PDB file of C-alpha atoms in Angstrom:
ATOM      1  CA  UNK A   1       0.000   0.000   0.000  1.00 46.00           C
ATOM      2  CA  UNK A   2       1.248   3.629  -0.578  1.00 45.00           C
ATOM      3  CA  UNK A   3       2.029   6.003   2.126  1.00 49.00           C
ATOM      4  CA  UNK A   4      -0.758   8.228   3.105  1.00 51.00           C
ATOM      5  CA  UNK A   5       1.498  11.240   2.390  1.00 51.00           C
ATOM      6  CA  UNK A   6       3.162  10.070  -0.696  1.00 55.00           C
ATOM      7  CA  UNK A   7       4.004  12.998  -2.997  1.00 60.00           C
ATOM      8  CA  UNK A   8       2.773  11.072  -5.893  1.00 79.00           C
ATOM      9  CA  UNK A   9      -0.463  10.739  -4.673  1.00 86.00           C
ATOM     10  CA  UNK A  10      -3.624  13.666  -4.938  1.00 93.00           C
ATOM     11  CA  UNK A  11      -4.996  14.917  -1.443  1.00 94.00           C
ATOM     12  CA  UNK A  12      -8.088  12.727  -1.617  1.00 95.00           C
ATOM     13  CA  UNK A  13      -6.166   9.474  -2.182  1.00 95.00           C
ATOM     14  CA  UNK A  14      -3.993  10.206   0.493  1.00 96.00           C
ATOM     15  CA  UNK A  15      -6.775  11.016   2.640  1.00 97.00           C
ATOM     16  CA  UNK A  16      -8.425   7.628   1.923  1.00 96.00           C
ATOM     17  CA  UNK A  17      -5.762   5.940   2.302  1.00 96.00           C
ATOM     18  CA  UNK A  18      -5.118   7.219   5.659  1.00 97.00           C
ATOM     19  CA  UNK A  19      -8.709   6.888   6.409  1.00 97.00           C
ATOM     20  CA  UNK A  20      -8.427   3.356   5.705  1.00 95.00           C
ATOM     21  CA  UNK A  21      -5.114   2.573   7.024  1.00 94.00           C
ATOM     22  CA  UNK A  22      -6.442   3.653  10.362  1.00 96.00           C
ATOM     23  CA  UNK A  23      -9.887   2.656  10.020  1.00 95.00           C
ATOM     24  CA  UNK A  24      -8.631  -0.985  10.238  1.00 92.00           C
ATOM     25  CA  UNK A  25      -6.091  -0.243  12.955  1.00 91.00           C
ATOM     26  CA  UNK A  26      -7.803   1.519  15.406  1.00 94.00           C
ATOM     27  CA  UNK A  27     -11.635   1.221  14.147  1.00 93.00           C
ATOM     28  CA  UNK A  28     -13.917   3.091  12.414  1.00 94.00           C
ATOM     29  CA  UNK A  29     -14.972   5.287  15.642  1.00 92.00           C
ATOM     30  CA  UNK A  30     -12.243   5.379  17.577  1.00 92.00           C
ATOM     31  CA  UNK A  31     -10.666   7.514  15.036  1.00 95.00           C
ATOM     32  CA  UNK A  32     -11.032  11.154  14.311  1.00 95.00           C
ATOM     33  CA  UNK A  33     -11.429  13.324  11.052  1.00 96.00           C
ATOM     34  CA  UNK A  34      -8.384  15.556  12.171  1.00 96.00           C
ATOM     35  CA  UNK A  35      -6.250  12.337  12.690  1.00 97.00           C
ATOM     36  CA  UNK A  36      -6.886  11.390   9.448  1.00 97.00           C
ATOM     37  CA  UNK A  37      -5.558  14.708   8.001  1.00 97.00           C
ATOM     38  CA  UNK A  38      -2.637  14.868   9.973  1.00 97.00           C
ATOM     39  CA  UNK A  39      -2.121  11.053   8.647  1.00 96.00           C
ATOM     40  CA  UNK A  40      -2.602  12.321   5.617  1.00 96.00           C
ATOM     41  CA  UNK A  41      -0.592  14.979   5.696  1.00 95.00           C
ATOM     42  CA  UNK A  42      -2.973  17.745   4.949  1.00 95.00           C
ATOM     43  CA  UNK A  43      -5.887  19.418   7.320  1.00 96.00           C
ATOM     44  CA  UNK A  44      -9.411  19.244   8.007  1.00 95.00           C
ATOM     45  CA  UNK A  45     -10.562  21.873   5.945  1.00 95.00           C
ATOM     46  CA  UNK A  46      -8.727  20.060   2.749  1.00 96.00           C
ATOM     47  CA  UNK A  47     -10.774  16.669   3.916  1.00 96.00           C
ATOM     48  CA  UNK A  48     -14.320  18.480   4.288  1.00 96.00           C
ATOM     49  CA  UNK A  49     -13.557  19.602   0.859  1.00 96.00           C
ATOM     50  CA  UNK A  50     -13.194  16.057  -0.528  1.00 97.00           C
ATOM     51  CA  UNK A  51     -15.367  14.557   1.730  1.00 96.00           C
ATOM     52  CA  UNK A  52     -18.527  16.026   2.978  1.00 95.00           C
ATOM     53  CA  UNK A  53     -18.800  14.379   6.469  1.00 95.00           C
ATOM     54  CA  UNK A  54     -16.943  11.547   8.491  1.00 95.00           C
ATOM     55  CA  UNK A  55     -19.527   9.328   7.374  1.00 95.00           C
ATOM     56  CA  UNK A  56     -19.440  10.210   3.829  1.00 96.00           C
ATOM     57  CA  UNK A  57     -15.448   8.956   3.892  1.00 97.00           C
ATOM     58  CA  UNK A  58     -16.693   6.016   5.725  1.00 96.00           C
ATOM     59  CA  UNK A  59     -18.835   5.016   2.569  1.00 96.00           C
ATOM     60  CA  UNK A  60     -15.746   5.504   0.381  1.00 96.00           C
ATOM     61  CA  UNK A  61     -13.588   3.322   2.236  1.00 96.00           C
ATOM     62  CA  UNK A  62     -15.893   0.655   1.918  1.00 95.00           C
ATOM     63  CA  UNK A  63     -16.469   1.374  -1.602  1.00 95.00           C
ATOM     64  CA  UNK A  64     -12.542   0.695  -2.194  1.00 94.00           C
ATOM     65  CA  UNK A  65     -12.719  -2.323  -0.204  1.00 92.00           C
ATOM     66  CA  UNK A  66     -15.945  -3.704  -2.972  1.00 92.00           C
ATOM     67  CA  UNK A  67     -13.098  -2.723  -5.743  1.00 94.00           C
ATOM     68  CA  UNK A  68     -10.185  -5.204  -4.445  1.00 93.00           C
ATOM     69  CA  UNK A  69     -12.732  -7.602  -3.903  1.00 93.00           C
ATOM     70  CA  UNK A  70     -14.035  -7.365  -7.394  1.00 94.00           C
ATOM     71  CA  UNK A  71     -10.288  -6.789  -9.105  1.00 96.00           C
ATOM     72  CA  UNK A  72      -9.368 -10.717  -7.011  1.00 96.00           C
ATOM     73  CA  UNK A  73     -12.384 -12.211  -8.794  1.00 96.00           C
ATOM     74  CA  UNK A  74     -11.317 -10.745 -12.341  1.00 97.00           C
ATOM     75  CA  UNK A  75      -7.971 -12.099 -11.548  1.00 97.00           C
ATOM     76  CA  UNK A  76      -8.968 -15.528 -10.756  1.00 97.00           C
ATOM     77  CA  UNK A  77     -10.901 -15.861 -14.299  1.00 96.00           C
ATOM     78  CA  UNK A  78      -8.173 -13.752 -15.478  1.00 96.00           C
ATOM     79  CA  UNK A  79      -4.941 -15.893 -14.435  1.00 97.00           C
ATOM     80  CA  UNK A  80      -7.290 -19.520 -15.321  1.00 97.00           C
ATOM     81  CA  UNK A  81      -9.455 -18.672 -17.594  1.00 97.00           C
ATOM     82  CA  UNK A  82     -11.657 -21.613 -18.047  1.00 95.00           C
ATOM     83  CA  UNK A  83     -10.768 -23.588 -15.292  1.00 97.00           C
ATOM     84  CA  UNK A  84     -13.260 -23.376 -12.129  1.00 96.00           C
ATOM     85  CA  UNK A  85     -11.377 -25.802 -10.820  1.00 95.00           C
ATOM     86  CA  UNK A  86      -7.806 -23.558 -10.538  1.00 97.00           C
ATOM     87  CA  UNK A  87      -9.841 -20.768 -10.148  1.00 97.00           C
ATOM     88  CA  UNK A  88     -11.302 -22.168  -6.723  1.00 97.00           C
ATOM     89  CA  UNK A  89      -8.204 -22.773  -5.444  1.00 97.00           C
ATOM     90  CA  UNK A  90      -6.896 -19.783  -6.031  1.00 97.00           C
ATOM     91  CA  UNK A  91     -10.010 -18.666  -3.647  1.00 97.00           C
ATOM     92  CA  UNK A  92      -8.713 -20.789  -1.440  1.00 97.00           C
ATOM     93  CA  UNK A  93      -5.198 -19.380  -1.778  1.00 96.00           C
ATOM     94  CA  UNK A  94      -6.507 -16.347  -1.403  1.00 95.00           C
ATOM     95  CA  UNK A  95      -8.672 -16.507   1.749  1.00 95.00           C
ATOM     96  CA  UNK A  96      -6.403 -18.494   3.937  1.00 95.00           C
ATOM     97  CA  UNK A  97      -3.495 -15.169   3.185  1.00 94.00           C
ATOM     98  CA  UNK A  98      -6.635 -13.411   4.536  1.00 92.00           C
ATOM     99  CA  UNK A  99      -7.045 -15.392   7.386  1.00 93.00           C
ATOM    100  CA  UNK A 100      -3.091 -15.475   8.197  1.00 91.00           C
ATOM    101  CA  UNK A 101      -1.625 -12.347   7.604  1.00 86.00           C
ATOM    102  CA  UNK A 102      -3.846 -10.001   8.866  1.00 79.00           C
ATOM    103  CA  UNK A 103      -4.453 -10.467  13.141  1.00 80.00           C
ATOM    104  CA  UNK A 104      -7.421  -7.586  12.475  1.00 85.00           C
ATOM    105  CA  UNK A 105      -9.525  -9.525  10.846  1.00 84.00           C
ATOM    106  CA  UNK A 106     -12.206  -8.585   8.025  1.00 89.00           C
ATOM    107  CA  UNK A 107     -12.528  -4.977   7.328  1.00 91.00           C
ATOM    108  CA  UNK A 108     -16.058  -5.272   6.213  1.00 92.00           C
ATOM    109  CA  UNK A 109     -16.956  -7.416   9.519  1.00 91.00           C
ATOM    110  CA  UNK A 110     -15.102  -4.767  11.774  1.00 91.00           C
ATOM    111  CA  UNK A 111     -16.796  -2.179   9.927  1.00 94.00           C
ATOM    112  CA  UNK A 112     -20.596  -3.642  10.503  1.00 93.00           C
ATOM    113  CA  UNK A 113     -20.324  -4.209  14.113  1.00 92.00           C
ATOM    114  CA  UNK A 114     -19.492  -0.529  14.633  1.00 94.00           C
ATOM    115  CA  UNK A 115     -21.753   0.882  12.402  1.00 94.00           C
ATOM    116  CA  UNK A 116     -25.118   0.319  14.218  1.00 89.00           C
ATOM    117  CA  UNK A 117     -27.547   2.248  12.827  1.00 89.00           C
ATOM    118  CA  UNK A 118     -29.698   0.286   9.681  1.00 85.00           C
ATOM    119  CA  UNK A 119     -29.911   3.212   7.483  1.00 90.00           C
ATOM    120  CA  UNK A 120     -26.251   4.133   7.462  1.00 92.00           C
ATOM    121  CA  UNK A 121     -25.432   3.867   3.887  1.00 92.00           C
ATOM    122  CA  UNK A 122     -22.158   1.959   4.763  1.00 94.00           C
ATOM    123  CA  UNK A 123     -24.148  -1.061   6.000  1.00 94.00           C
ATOM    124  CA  UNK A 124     -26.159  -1.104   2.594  1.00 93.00           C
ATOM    125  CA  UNK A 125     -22.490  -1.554   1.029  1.00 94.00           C
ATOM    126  CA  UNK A 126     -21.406  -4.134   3.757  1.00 95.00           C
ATOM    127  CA  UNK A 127     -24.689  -6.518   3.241  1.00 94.00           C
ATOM    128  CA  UNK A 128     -24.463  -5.912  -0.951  1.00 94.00           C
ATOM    129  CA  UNK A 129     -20.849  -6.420  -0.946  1.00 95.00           C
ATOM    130  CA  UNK A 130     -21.404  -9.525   1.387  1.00 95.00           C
ATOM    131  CA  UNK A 131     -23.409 -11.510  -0.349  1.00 96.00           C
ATOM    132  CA  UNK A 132     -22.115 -10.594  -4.179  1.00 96.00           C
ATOM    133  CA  UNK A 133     -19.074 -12.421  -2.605  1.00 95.00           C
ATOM    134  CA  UNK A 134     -20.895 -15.286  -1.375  1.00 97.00           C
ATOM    135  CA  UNK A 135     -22.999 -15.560  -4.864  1.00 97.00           C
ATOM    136  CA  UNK A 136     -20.142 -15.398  -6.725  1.00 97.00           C
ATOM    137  CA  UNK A 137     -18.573 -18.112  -4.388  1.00 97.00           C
ATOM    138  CA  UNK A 138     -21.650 -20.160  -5.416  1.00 98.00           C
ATOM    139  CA  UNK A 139     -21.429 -19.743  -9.165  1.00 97.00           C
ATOM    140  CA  UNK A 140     -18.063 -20.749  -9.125  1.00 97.00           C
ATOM    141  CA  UNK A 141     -18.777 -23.996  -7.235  1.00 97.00           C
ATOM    142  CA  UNK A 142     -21.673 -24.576  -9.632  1.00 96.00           C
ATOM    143  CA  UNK A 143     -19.641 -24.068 -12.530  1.00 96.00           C
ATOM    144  CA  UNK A 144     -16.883 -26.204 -11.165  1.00 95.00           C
ATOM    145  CA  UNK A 145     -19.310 -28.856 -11.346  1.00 94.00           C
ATOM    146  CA  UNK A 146     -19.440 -29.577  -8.061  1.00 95.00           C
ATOM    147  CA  UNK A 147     -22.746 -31.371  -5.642  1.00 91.00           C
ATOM    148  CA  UNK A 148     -24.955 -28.576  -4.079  1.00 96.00           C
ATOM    149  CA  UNK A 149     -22.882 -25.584  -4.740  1.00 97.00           C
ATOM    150  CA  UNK A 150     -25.105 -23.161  -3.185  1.00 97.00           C
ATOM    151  CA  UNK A 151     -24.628 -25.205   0.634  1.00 97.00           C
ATOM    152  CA  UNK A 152     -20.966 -25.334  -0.513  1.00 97.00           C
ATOM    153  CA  UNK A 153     -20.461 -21.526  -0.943  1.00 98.00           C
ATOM    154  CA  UNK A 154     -22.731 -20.989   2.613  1.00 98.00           C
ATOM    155  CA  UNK A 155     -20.236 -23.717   4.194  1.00 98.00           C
ATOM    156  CA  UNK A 156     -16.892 -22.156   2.721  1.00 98.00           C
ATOM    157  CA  UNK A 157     -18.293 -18.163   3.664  1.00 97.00           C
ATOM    158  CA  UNK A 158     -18.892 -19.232   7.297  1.00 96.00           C
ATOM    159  CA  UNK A 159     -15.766 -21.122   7.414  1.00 96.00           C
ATOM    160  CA  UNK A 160     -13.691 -18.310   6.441  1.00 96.00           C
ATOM    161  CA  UNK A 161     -15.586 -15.944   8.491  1.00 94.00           C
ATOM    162  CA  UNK A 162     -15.055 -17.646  11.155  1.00 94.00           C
ATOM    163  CA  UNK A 163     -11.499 -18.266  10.942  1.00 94.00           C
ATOM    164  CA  UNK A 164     -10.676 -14.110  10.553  1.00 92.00           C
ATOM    165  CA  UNK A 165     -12.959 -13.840  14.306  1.00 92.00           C
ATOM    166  CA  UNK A 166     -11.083 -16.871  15.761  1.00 92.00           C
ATOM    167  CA  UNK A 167      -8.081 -15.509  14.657  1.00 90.00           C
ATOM    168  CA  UNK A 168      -8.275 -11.996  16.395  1.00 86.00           C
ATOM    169  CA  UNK A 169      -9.722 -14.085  19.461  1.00 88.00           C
ATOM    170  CA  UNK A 170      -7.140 -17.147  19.932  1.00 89.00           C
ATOM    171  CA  UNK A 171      -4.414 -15.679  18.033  1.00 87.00           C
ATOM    172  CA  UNK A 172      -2.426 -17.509  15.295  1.00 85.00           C
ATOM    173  CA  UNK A 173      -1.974 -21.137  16.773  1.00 89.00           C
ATOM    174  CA  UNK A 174      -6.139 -21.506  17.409  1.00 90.00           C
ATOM    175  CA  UNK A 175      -8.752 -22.845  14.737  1.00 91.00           C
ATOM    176  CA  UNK A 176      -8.080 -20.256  12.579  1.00 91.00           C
ATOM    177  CA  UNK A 177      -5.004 -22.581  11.824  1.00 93.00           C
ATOM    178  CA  UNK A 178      -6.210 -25.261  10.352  1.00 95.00           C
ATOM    179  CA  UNK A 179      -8.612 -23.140   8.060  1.00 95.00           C
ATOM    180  CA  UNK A 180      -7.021 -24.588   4.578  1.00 96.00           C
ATOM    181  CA  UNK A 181      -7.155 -28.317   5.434  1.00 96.00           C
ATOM    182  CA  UNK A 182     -10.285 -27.525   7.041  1.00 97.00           C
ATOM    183  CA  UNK A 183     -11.638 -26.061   3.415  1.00 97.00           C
ATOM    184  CA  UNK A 184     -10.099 -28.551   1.020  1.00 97.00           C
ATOM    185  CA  UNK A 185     -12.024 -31.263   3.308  1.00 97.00           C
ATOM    186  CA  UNK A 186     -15.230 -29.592   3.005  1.00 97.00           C
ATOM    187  CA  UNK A 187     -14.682 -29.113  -0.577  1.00 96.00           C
ATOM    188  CA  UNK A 188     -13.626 -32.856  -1.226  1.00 95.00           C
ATOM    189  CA  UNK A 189     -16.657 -33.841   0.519  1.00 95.00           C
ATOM    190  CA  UNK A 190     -18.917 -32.377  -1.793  1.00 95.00           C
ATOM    191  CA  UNK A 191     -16.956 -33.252  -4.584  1.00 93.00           C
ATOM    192  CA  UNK A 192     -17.736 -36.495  -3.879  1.00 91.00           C
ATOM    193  CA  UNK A 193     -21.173 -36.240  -3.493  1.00 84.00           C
ATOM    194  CA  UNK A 194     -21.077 -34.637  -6.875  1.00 75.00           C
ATOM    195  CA  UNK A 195     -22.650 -37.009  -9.557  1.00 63.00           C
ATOM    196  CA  UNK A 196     -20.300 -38.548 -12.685  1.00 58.00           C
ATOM    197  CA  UNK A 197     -20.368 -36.649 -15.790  1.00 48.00           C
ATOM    198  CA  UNK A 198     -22.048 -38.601 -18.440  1.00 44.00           C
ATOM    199  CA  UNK A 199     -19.823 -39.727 -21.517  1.00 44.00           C
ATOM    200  CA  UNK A 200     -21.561 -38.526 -24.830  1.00 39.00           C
ATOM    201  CA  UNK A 201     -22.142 -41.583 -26.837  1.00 39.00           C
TER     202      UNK A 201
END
């Protein structure tokens, strides 16, 4: 990730950067608007001109979260194009780096517990980003040809989910662990319950 205060970067990226750079540190609300300037190396007044309120940059740092999430799934069809099979592993690949190199645990997660209130227009991005990820999931399983792919994408979200909250609970050496070979079992299992292609005559 770039530095907040990189000279390369415009005031608003820097500013959302250090937004979400602290955001997942420290939390959503235990953070301040003039932290984030002085993080970002400009001032208040700059971020109220970028950013109408607090929870206005909230909404955009959510909304750059649903972009990595969508570039990873463009570069799974992108690096196996074709193959549901690679391309599910490199899910896999993919969440268990999530799970073990980051003790803080799901941004999005973090993000909903804090933000309460059912009409803040973050939550709306939390839920839509939430499940898009979990559909996706699905489709990919279904295409992969594997038994009851919609089950197999609920299994594989909770599992993962789970992992991330064990993780910031019991620390490195609990359940969160043994999240991979946890995965690749479940996935086996309904790879075996998934029926024999027919041969074309």
């Amino acid at each position: 990730m770039p530095e907040a205060h990189s000279d390369t970067l415009r005031p608003r990226e820097r500013i959302l950067l250090a937004a979400r750079d602290l955001f997942h540190r420290h939390g959503i609300r235990g953070v301040g608007v003039e932290t984030i300037a002085e993080a970002a190396g400009t001032n208040k007044m700059t971020l109220y001109r970028h950013f109408d309120s607090k929870d206005d940059l909230i909404v955009a740092y959510l909304q750059s979260v649903a972009v990595e999430v969508d570039e990873m799934w463009q570069d799974f069809e992108r690096d196996h194009p074709g193959d549901m099979q690679a391309q599910l592993k490199a899910w896999l690949v993919c969440a268990e780096e999530c799970v073990t190199s980051d003790e803080r645990g799901c941004e999005l997660a973090n993000a909903a517990i804090e933000l309460t209130a059912d009409n803040h227009p973050g939550r709306r991005i939390i839920e839509e980003l939430k499940t898009s990820h979990r559909n996706r999931l699905a489709s990919l399983c279904r295409r992969a040809g594997i038994s009851q792919p919609e089950v197999l994408a609920d299994t594989l979200t909770l599992l993962l989910e789970g992992a991330r909250v064990s993780r910031q609970a019991a620390g490195s050496k609990g359940p969160s662990a043994k999240f991979t070979a946890t995965a690749e079992a479940v996935i086996a299992t309904f790879k075996a319950k998934s029926k024999p292609a027919r041969r074309s005559r």
